[in-house]
Short mmCIF file of C-alpha atoms and ligand atoms in Angstrom, two decimals:
data_model
loop_
_atom_site.label_atom_id
_atom_site.label_comp_id
_atom_site.label_asym_id
_atom_site.label_seq_id
_atom_site.Cartn_x
_atom_site.Cartn_y
_atom_site.Cartn_z
CA MET A 87 97.60 92.26 72.51
CA GLU A 88 100.88 90.42 72.75
CA LYS A 89 101.45 86.97 74.19
CA LEU A 90 104.37 84.73 75.07
CA ILE A 91 104.99 81.39 73.42
CA ILE A 92 107.23 78.95 75.25
CA ASN A 93 108.41 75.50 74.17
CA GLY A 94 109.37 73.83 77.39
CA GLY A 95 112.09 71.37 78.26
CA LYS A 96 115.30 73.35 77.73
CA PRO A 97 117.68 73.47 80.72
CA LEU A 98 118.84 77.04 81.36
CA ARG A 99 122.60 77.63 81.30
CA GLY A 100 124.84 80.68 81.40
CA THR A 101 124.82 84.04 83.11
CA VAL A 102 121.96 86.47 83.62
CA LYS A 103 122.44 90.00 84.93
CA ILE A 104 119.88 91.27 87.40
CA SER A 105 118.40 94.74 86.85
CA GLY A 106 117.65 97.46 89.39
CA ALA A 107 114.86 96.62 91.82
CA LYS A 108 111.32 97.59 90.85
CA ASN A 109 110.32 97.99 94.47
CA ALA A 110 113.31 100.20 95.20
CA VAL A 111 113.09 102.39 92.12
CA LEU A 112 109.39 103.33 92.56
CA PRO A 113 109.86 104.91 96.02
CA ALA A 114 113.14 106.45 94.86
CA ILE A 115 111.37 108.14 91.94
CA ALA A 116 108.72 109.41 94.39
CA ALA A 117 111.52 110.67 96.63
CA THR A 118 113.04 112.73 93.81
CA LEU A 119 110.10 115.09 94.50
CA LEU A 120 111.86 116.04 97.73
CA GLY A 121 115.14 116.99 96.09
CA GLN A 122 115.66 120.67 95.29
CA ASP A 123 118.33 122.88 93.68
CA ARG A 124 119.57 120.48 91.05
CA VAL A 125 118.61 117.66 88.69
CA THR A 126 118.60 114.03 89.93
CA VAL A 127 120.09 111.19 87.93
CA LEU A 128 118.93 107.76 89.07
CA ASP A 129 121.13 104.88 87.84
CA GLU A 130 120.36 101.18 87.34
CA VAL A 131 116.73 102.06 86.62
CA PRO A 132 115.00 98.95 85.18
CA ASN A 133 113.07 99.27 81.92
CA LEU A 134 109.58 98.53 83.26
CA ASP A 135 106.01 99.67 82.65
CA ASP A 136 105.75 100.60 86.34
CA VAL A 137 108.69 103.01 85.94
CA ARG A 138 106.92 104.60 82.97
CA THR A 139 103.69 104.89 84.97
CA ILE A 140 105.26 106.65 87.97
CA SER A 141 107.19 108.87 85.57
CA GLU A 142 103.85 109.88 84.06
CA VAL A 143 102.55 110.65 87.54
CA LEU A 144 105.50 112.98 88.12
CA LYS A 145 104.93 114.64 84.74
CA THR A 146 101.28 115.39 85.66
CA LEU A 147 102.73 117.28 88.64
CA GLY A 148 104.73 119.43 86.24
CA VAL A 149 108.04 117.74 87.00
CA LYS A 150 110.46 117.14 84.13
CA VAL A 151 111.33 113.45 83.68
CA GLN A 152 113.54 111.89 81.07
CA HIS A 153 113.89 108.10 80.85
CA VAL A 154 117.00 106.83 79.07
CA PRO A 155 116.47 103.05 79.05
CA GLU A 156 119.65 102.29 77.07
CA GLN A 157 121.67 103.73 79.96
CA CYS A 158 119.30 102.51 82.68
CA GLN A 159 118.92 106.13 83.77
CA LEU A 160 116.07 108.38 84.79
CA ILE A 161 116.71 112.11 84.96
CA VAL A 162 114.31 114.12 87.10
CA ASP A 163 114.09 117.87 87.51
CA ALA A 164 111.73 118.53 90.43
CA SER A 165 112.87 122.12 90.98
CA SER A 166 109.29 123.26 90.47
CA ILE A 167 106.11 121.30 91.18
CA GLU A 168 103.03 122.91 89.62
CA ASN A 169 100.28 120.50 90.56
CA ILE A 170 99.49 118.33 93.59
CA THR A 171 96.94 115.92 92.04
CA ALA A 172 97.51 112.34 90.87
CA PRO A 173 94.59 111.26 88.66
CA TYR A 174 92.61 108.01 88.78
CA GLU A 175 93.83 106.85 85.39
CA LEU A 176 97.42 106.54 86.67
CA VAL A 177 96.78 105.45 90.26
CA ARG A 178 94.42 102.73 88.97
CA ARG A 179 97.24 101.37 86.78
CA MET A 180 99.69 101.25 89.66
CA ARG A 181 98.90 101.54 93.35
CA ALA A 182 102.50 102.52 94.12
CA SER A 183 101.56 105.94 92.65
CA PHE A 184 100.30 106.60 96.16
CA LEU A 185 103.96 106.91 97.24
CA ILE A 186 103.99 110.51 96.02
CA MET A 187 101.71 111.56 98.87
CA GLY A 188 104.45 111.59 101.53
CA PRO A 189 106.88 113.72 99.48
CA LEU A 190 104.20 116.15 98.29
CA LEU A 191 102.94 116.67 101.84
CA ALA A 192 106.48 117.20 103.12
CA ARG A 193 107.51 119.63 100.44
CA LEU A 194 104.26 121.49 99.62
CA GLY A 195 102.01 120.72 102.59
CA GLU A 196 99.34 119.39 100.26
CA ALA A 197 98.51 116.36 98.11
CA LYS A 198 95.45 115.01 96.34
CA ILE A 199 95.52 111.45 95.07
CA SER A 200 92.84 109.29 93.55
CA LEU A 201 91.72 106.37 95.73
CA PRO A 202 93.61 103.35 94.44
CA GLY A 203 90.56 101.05 94.31
CA GLY A 204 90.58 97.25 94.20
CA CYS A 205 93.49 95.09 93.27
CA ALA A 206 94.01 91.57 92.00
CA ILE A 207 95.85 90.40 95.10
CA GLY A 208 93.53 91.52 97.84
CA THR A 209 91.90 94.69 99.09
CA ARG A 210 95.23 96.37 99.95
CA PRO A 211 93.98 99.27 102.06
CA ILE A 212 96.03 102.42 102.69
CA ASP A 213 94.87 103.06 106.25
CA LEU A 214 98.38 102.75 107.69
CA HIS A 215 99.75 105.40 105.30
CA LEU A 216 96.94 107.77 106.34
CA LYS A 217 97.34 107.00 110.05
CA GLY A 218 101.00 107.97 109.73
CA PHE A 219 100.23 111.25 107.91
CA GLU A 220 97.59 112.13 110.51
CA ALA A 221 100.04 111.45 113.34
CA LEU A 222 102.42 113.89 111.59
CA GLY A 223 99.70 116.51 111.75
CA ALA A 224 98.11 116.26 108.30
CA GLN A 225 94.35 116.64 107.86
CA ILE A 226 92.92 113.90 105.69
CA SER A 227 89.64 114.12 103.78
CA ILE A 228 88.13 111.68 101.34
CA GLY A 229 85.57 112.61 98.70
CA HIS A 230 84.72 112.28 95.00
CA GLY A 231 87.14 109.36 94.70
CA TYR A 232 90.11 111.35 95.97
CA ILE A 233 92.11 111.47 99.19
CA GLU A 234 93.30 114.93 100.13
CA ALA A 235 95.96 115.52 102.74
CA LYS A 236 96.78 119.00 104.01
CA ALA A 237 99.38 120.33 106.40
CA PRO A 238 99.38 124.08 105.73
CA ASN A 239 101.66 124.79 108.69
CA GLY A 240 103.99 121.92 107.94
CA LEU A 241 104.30 118.43 109.42
CA LYS A 242 105.37 117.80 113.02
CA GLY A 243 107.49 114.84 114.14
CA ALA A 244 105.55 112.10 115.93
CA ARG A 245 105.72 108.56 117.30
CA ILE A 246 103.98 106.19 114.88
CA TYR A 247 103.28 102.52 115.54
CA LEU A 248 102.39 100.45 112.49
CA ASP A 249 99.94 97.61 113.22
CA PHE A 250 101.52 95.73 110.32
CA PRO A 251 104.99 96.38 108.87
CA SER A 252 103.61 97.68 105.57
CA VAL A 253 106.32 98.42 103.01
CA GLY A 254 104.47 101.26 101.28
CA ALA A 255 103.28 102.89 104.52
CA THR A 256 106.83 102.79 105.95
CA GLU A 257 108.19 104.42 102.79
CA ASN A 258 105.50 107.06 102.60
CA ILE A 259 105.86 107.98 106.29
CA LEU A 260 109.66 107.99 106.03
CA MET A 261 109.54 110.47 103.17
CA ALA A 262 107.00 112.70 104.95
CA ALA A 263 108.85 112.58 108.29
CA SER A 264 112.19 113.43 106.70
CA MET A 265 111.02 117.06 106.38
CA ALA A 266 108.74 117.25 109.44
CA GLU A 267 109.69 119.51 112.33
CA GLY A 268 111.44 117.54 115.08
CA LEU A 269 111.84 113.84 115.78
CA SER A 270 109.67 111.03 114.38
CA VAL A 271 109.86 107.47 115.59
CA ILE A 272 108.38 104.70 113.42
CA GLU A 273 107.78 101.54 115.42
CA ASN A 274 107.23 98.17 113.75
CA PRO A 275 108.23 99.50 110.32
CA ALA A 276 108.90 97.24 107.34
CA GLN A 277 112.55 96.10 107.27
CA GLU A 278 112.88 95.18 103.59
CA PRO A 279 116.14 96.03 101.75
CA GLU A 280 114.10 98.52 99.71
CA ILE A 281 113.38 100.46 102.92
CA VAL A 282 117.09 100.62 103.69
CA ASP A 283 117.78 101.72 100.13
CA LEU A 284 115.21 104.54 100.38
CA ALA A 285 116.63 105.67 103.73
CA ASN A 286 120.16 105.67 102.25
CA TYR A 287 118.98 107.77 99.33
CA LEU A 288 117.11 110.26 101.55
CA ASN A 289 120.15 110.54 103.83
CA ILE A 290 122.36 111.35 100.84
CA MET A 291 119.89 114.19 100.08
CA GLY A 292 120.41 115.49 103.61
CA ALA A 293 117.82 113.59 105.67
CA LYS A 294 118.67 112.31 109.14
CA ILE A 295 117.30 108.77 109.32
CA ARG A 296 118.67 106.07 111.64
CA GLY A 297 117.59 102.47 112.14
CA ALA A 298 116.23 101.63 108.66
CA GLY A 299 116.28 97.83 108.38
CA THR A 300 115.53 97.37 112.11
CA ASN A 301 112.24 97.45 114.01
CA VAL A 302 112.51 101.14 115.00
CA ILE A 303 113.34 103.98 112.63
CA LYS A 304 114.18 107.45 113.97
CA VAL A 305 113.89 110.46 111.73
CA GLU A 306 115.14 113.89 112.71
CA GLY A 307 113.32 116.23 110.33
CA VAL A 308 115.31 118.73 108.24
CA LYS A 309 114.13 121.94 106.55
CA LYS A 310 115.32 121.07 103.07
CA LEU A 311 116.59 118.14 100.99
CA VAL A 312 118.94 118.73 98.11
CA ALA A 313 118.64 116.60 94.96
CA HIS A 314 121.38 113.97 94.62
CA ASP A 315 122.17 111.19 92.15
CA TYR A 316 121.54 107.65 93.31
CA THR A 317 122.06 104.06 92.13
CA ILE A 318 119.23 101.58 92.70
CA ILE A 319 119.93 98.19 94.35
CA PRO A 320 119.52 94.95 92.33
CA ASP A 321 116.08 93.32 92.22
CA ARG A 322 116.03 90.45 94.74
CA ILE A 323 112.71 89.16 93.36
CA GLU A 324 113.99 89.09 89.78
CA ALA A 325 117.08 87.27 91.10
CA GLY A 326 114.91 84.78 93.01
CA THR A 327 112.81 84.15 89.89
CA TYR A 328 115.90 83.22 87.81
CA MET A 329 117.16 81.06 90.70
CA ILE A 330 113.95 79.04 90.53
CA ALA A 331 114.13 78.92 86.73
CA ALA A 332 117.61 77.38 86.98
CA ALA A 333 116.48 74.82 89.58
CA MET A 334 113.25 73.85 87.79
CA THR A 335 114.79 73.37 84.37
CA ARG A 336 117.68 71.35 85.86
CA GLY A 337 120.05 73.98 84.62
CA ASP A 338 123.14 75.80 85.84
CA VAL A 339 122.85 79.59 85.97
CA TYR A 340 125.02 82.34 87.42
CA ILE A 341 122.82 85.19 88.59
CA ALA A 342 125.15 88.16 88.36
CA ASN A 343 124.58 91.29 90.42
CA ALA A 344 122.31 89.47 92.91
CA ILE A 345 122.88 90.30 96.59
CA SER A 346 122.53 86.99 98.45
CA GLU A 347 122.01 88.78 101.77
CA HIS A 348 118.70 90.11 100.39
CA ILE A 349 117.33 86.74 99.37
CA LYS A 350 118.37 84.44 102.24
CA PRO A 351 115.00 82.66 102.76
CA VAL A 352 114.78 81.66 99.10
CA ILE A 353 118.37 80.41 99.16
CA ALA A 354 117.67 78.44 102.34
CA LYS A 355 114.52 76.88 100.89
CA LEU A 356 116.22 75.97 97.60
CA LYS A 357 119.03 74.27 99.53
CA GLU A 358 116.45 72.42 101.63
CA ALA A 359 114.91 71.24 98.34
CA GLY A 360 118.27 69.75 97.34
CA VAL A 361 119.28 72.47 94.87
CA THR A 362 122.92 73.61 94.69
CA VAL A 363 123.31 77.30 95.56
CA ASP A 364 126.77 78.92 95.67
CA GLU A 365 127.00 82.54 96.79
CA ASP A 366 129.84 84.97 96.11
CA VAL A 367 130.21 88.74 96.28
CA ASP A 368 129.17 89.29 92.65
CA GLY A 369 126.22 86.94 92.44
CA ILE A 370 124.70 83.52 93.03
CA ARG A 371 125.12 80.26 91.10
CA VAL A 372 122.15 77.90 91.10
CA ALA A 373 122.37 74.39 89.64
CA CYS A 374 120.24 71.25 89.82
CA ASP A 375 120.33 67.91 87.98
CA HIS A 376 117.31 66.19 89.52
CA ARG A 377 113.76 66.97 90.59
CA PRO A 378 113.79 69.24 93.65
CA LYS A 379 112.29 67.90 96.90
CA ALA A 380 109.02 69.42 98.08
CA VAL A 381 109.48 71.86 100.98
CA ASP A 382 106.89 73.93 102.84
CA ILE A 383 107.00 77.72 102.63
CA LYS A 384 105.20 80.43 104.55
CA THR A 385 105.32 84.05 103.46
CA LEU A 386 106.14 86.72 106.03
CA PRO A 387 107.37 90.31 106.11
CA TYR A 388 111.16 90.63 105.66
CA PRO A 389 113.34 88.84 106.71
CA GLY A 390 110.77 86.07 106.20
CA PHE A 391 110.03 84.33 102.91
CA PRO A 392 108.90 87.10 100.47
CA THR A 393 105.28 87.01 99.31
CA ASP A 394 106.58 88.20 95.93
CA MET A 395 108.34 84.81 95.53
CA GLN A 396 105.42 82.64 96.62
CA ALA A 397 103.94 82.05 93.17
CA GLN A 398 107.29 81.24 91.56
CA PHE A 399 108.25 78.86 94.37
CA MET A 400 104.88 77.15 94.02
CA ALA A 401 105.58 76.68 90.32
CA MET A 402 108.69 74.72 91.31
CA LEU A 403 106.76 72.68 93.89
CA THR A 404 104.32 71.53 91.18
CA ILE A 405 107.05 69.36 89.67
CA SER A 406 108.98 68.53 92.88
CA THR A 407 109.00 65.12 94.53
CA GLY A 408 106.45 64.84 97.34
CA SER A 409 103.90 67.27 98.74
CA ALA A 410 104.33 70.68 100.33
CA MET A 411 102.26 73.34 102.00
CA VAL A 412 102.37 76.97 100.85
CA THR A 413 100.98 79.45 103.36
CA GLU A 414 100.38 83.07 102.35
CA THR A 415 100.16 85.38 105.37
CA VAL A 416 100.95 88.78 103.82
CA PHE A 417 98.15 89.13 101.27
CA GLU A 418 94.69 87.67 101.06
CA ASN A 419 93.71 86.19 97.70
CA ARG A 420 97.23 85.71 96.39
CA PHE A 421 96.66 82.30 94.81
CA MET A 422 95.49 83.50 91.39
CA HIS A 423 98.23 81.45 89.71
CA VAL A 424 96.81 78.19 91.09
CA ASP A 425 94.05 77.88 88.50
CA GLU A 426 96.52 78.51 85.70
CA LEU A 427 99.03 76.01 87.08
CA ARG A 428 96.21 73.47 87.39
CA ARG A 429 95.43 73.96 83.69
CA MET A 430 98.99 72.83 83.04
CA GLY A 431 98.52 69.64 85.07
CA ALA A 432 99.56 70.78 88.56
CA ARG A 433 97.84 69.18 91.54
CA ILE A 434 97.05 71.87 94.10
CA LYS A 435 94.33 72.17 96.73
CA ILE A 436 93.54 75.45 98.44
CA ASP A 437 92.14 75.85 101.92
CA GLY A 438 91.94 79.52 102.91
CA ARG A 439 95.43 80.95 102.98
CA THR A 440 97.10 77.57 102.52
CA ALA A 441 97.72 75.63 99.34
CA MET A 442 98.74 71.97 99.36
CA VAL A 443 100.87 71.15 96.32
CA HIS A 444 101.38 67.53 95.26
CA GLY A 445 104.34 67.26 92.89
CA VAL A 446 103.62 65.67 89.49
CA ASP A 447 106.04 64.05 87.03
CA TYR A 448 105.43 66.63 84.32
CA LEU A 449 103.33 69.65 83.33
CA THR A 450 101.79 70.07 79.91
CA GLY A 451 101.78 73.27 77.85
CA CYS A 452 98.47 74.94 77.06
CA GLN A 453 96.85 78.40 76.88
CA VAL A 454 97.11 80.27 80.16
CA LYS A 455 97.04 83.87 81.34
CA ALA A 456 99.07 86.07 83.64
CA THR A 457 96.66 87.23 86.33
CA ASP A 458 99.13 89.49 88.12
CA LEU A 459 102.85 90.18 87.98
CA ARG A 460 104.24 87.31 90.06
CA ALA A 461 101.50 84.90 88.99
CA GLY A 462 102.65 85.67 85.46
CA ALA A 463 106.25 84.85 86.41
CA ALA A 464 105.10 81.55 87.89
CA ILE A 465 103.32 80.61 84.66
CA VAL A 466 106.45 81.46 82.63
CA LEU A 467 108.49 79.18 84.91
CA ALA A 468 105.94 76.39 84.49
CA GLY A 469 106.03 76.90 80.72
CA LEU A 470 109.83 76.52 80.72
CA VAL A 471 109.50 72.92 81.96
CA ALA A 472 106.11 71.91 80.48
CA GLU A 473 105.85 69.40 77.67
CA GLY A 474 104.99 71.14 74.38
CA GLU A 475 103.85 74.71 73.82
CA THR A 476 102.58 77.12 76.45
CA GLN A 477 100.83 80.31 75.32
CA ILE A 478 100.58 83.08 77.91
CA GLY A 479 98.14 85.95 77.51
CA TYR A 480 97.74 89.22 79.47
CA ILE A 481 101.51 89.64 79.58
CA HIS A 482 101.22 93.37 80.38
CA HIS A 483 101.20 92.17 84.00
CA ILE A 484 104.68 90.67 83.51
CA ASP A 485 105.98 93.78 81.73
CA ARG A 486 105.22 95.79 84.87
CA GLY A 487 108.06 94.14 86.75
CA TYR A 488 110.49 92.05 84.64
CA ASP A 489 113.10 93.94 82.66
CA ASN A 490 113.84 92.28 79.32
CA LEU A 491 112.49 88.91 80.44
CA VAL A 492 112.34 87.25 77.00
CA GLU A 493 115.83 88.31 75.95
CA LYS A 494 117.33 87.26 79.28
CA LEU A 495 115.70 83.81 79.09
CA VAL A 496 116.66 83.32 75.42
CA ASN A 497 120.28 84.11 76.32
CA LEU A 498 120.08 81.27 78.87
CA GLY A 499 118.85 78.85 76.19
CA ALA A 500 115.07 78.99 76.67
CA ASP A 501 112.73 78.68 73.68
CA ILE A 502 110.49 81.68 74.36
CA ARG A 503 109.20 84.44 72.13
CA ARG A 504 106.76 87.32 72.17
CA VAL A 505 104.15 87.45 69.40
CA ASP A 506 101.26 89.73 68.47
CA GLN A 507 97.97 87.99 69.08
C1 UD1 B 732 105.05 96.23 98.51
C2 UD1 B 732 105.60 95.75 97.22
C3 UD1 B 732 104.94 94.45 96.78
C4 UD1 B 732 105.04 93.43 97.89
C5 UD1 B 732 104.56 93.99 99.20
C6 UD1 B 732 104.78 93.05 100.37
C7 UD1 B 732 106.23 97.82 96.14
C8 UD1 B 732 105.96 98.81 95.06
N1 UD1 B 732 105.40 96.80 96.21
O1 UD1 B 732 103.65 96.49 98.30
O2 UD1 B 732 105.61 93.99 95.59
O3 UD1 B 732 104.25 92.30 97.55
O4 UD1 B 732 105.23 95.21 99.50
O5 UD1 B 732 106.12 92.68 100.47
O6 UD1 B 732 107.16 97.94 96.89
N2 UD1 B 732 98.16 96.92 104.43
C9 UD1 B 732 97.17 97.45 105.24
N3 UD1 B 732 97.09 98.82 105.35
C10 UD1 B 732 97.94 99.65 104.71
C11 UD1 B 732 98.96 99.12 103.89
C12 UD1 B 732 99.02 97.73 103.77
O7 UD1 B 732 96.39 96.72 105.82
O8 UD1 B 732 97.81 100.89 104.86
C13 UD1 B 732 98.26 95.46 104.28
C14 UD1 B 732 98.03 95.03 102.82
O9 UD1 B 732 96.66 94.87 102.57
C15 UD1 B 732 98.77 93.72 102.78
C16 UD1 B 732 99.93 93.94 103.73
O10 UD1 B 732 99.60 95.06 104.52
O11 UD1 B 732 97.96 92.66 103.25
C17 UD1 B 732 101.25 94.21 103.04
O12 UD1 B 732 101.13 95.37 102.23
P1 UD1 B 732 102.36 96.36 102.01
O13 UD1 B 732 103.55 95.89 102.74
O14 UD1 B 732 101.88 97.74 102.25
O15 UD1 B 732 102.59 96.18 100.47
P2 UD1 B 732 102.82 97.30 99.39
O16 UD1 B 732 103.67 98.40 99.93
O17 UD1 B 732 101.52 97.65 98.75
#
């Protein structure tokens, strides 16, 4: 098992280039299953374990997938799909594997996927995905640890109201509805940039989707989608993580390739905390020469403050001046990083979905572990400012979602390395 060793206290300076978005590339890879007649080349594909996992899922379906990390490309030939089953071993590793259900149903009228099971950041049910498929006419059955969906006569357009704007459910339903017969209307869908990116990609393949990014999406189903190349949008959460790294270490970093429009709440909160943030068309500069001020945050679906930035922002609050409240409304049980931050000297109290963070003068390095992807990012950020050495275990969580993290941080002047335990 590998771990990360960080010697804290180095201000980060220079330029970091943001990779393609994890949460955009996973649905895009699932959507390649819809594309016929030719091979798909996805560009700006980040080099992540999650990309490898979903690629394996596609391979179990008999689809040809070639990952070329040096060129940030994934080449997919989905001209023939031989199998409709995604096994437990892969779905367990990554819940987003479930995103293949919509495309398989749409194209083949059948899909069988292992139940995802528990998850570190809450129960994360899939009821909204299934409700959407049923509304589109699919028959759902659950047994022997698998969910089977069948629509032997094809899917039919329908009006679907989502009780919560789930990102995954919106994506899955969007992909299924794109080849259903007639009009589908998705009310209260997720509005994240990754939803817009998926809709753009599907439209390039021939889908007729309007309203992605708003609170109603209309999909006029088409008979066939034709494979088309696509370039993935930059990762707003990776960008946000480096923004916080710059602010916490009292550095000055240009985050190239970041789209400021996608990360407005984090920019607003950093400014409120007294951090300098300059936006231009090619990226965002973040600089800070003092301790940030404590500011409250509350996570919400887009365009609210992203839950995927909560842990990293909390890491910054641990060394800010004053006290702040962090409220998590999107996921239950998403405070796994708190115990690890406390080990490093942070003062945090939790009451249900709220954490009260009292800023301290300094954190101290010690042995900690990444408990999930963003919790892992928060611990790395804490390690970058902690006195002495921080050793982080279970870093496979971080490898799921941060492309080249160590190299990017070293280029900015951090003292961080990966070692074999
Ligand atoms: C996606 C992101 C993840 C991010 C999350 C919220 C990907 C691959 N992952 O996850 O990084 O943290 O959005 O921004 O894009 N829910 C239900 N029923 C459902 C589906 C979801 O109750 O059928 C609940 C979940 O338990 C959770 C909330 O809705 O409390 C948000 O989940 P959702 O938006 O679906 O997140 P994911 O798509 O899993």
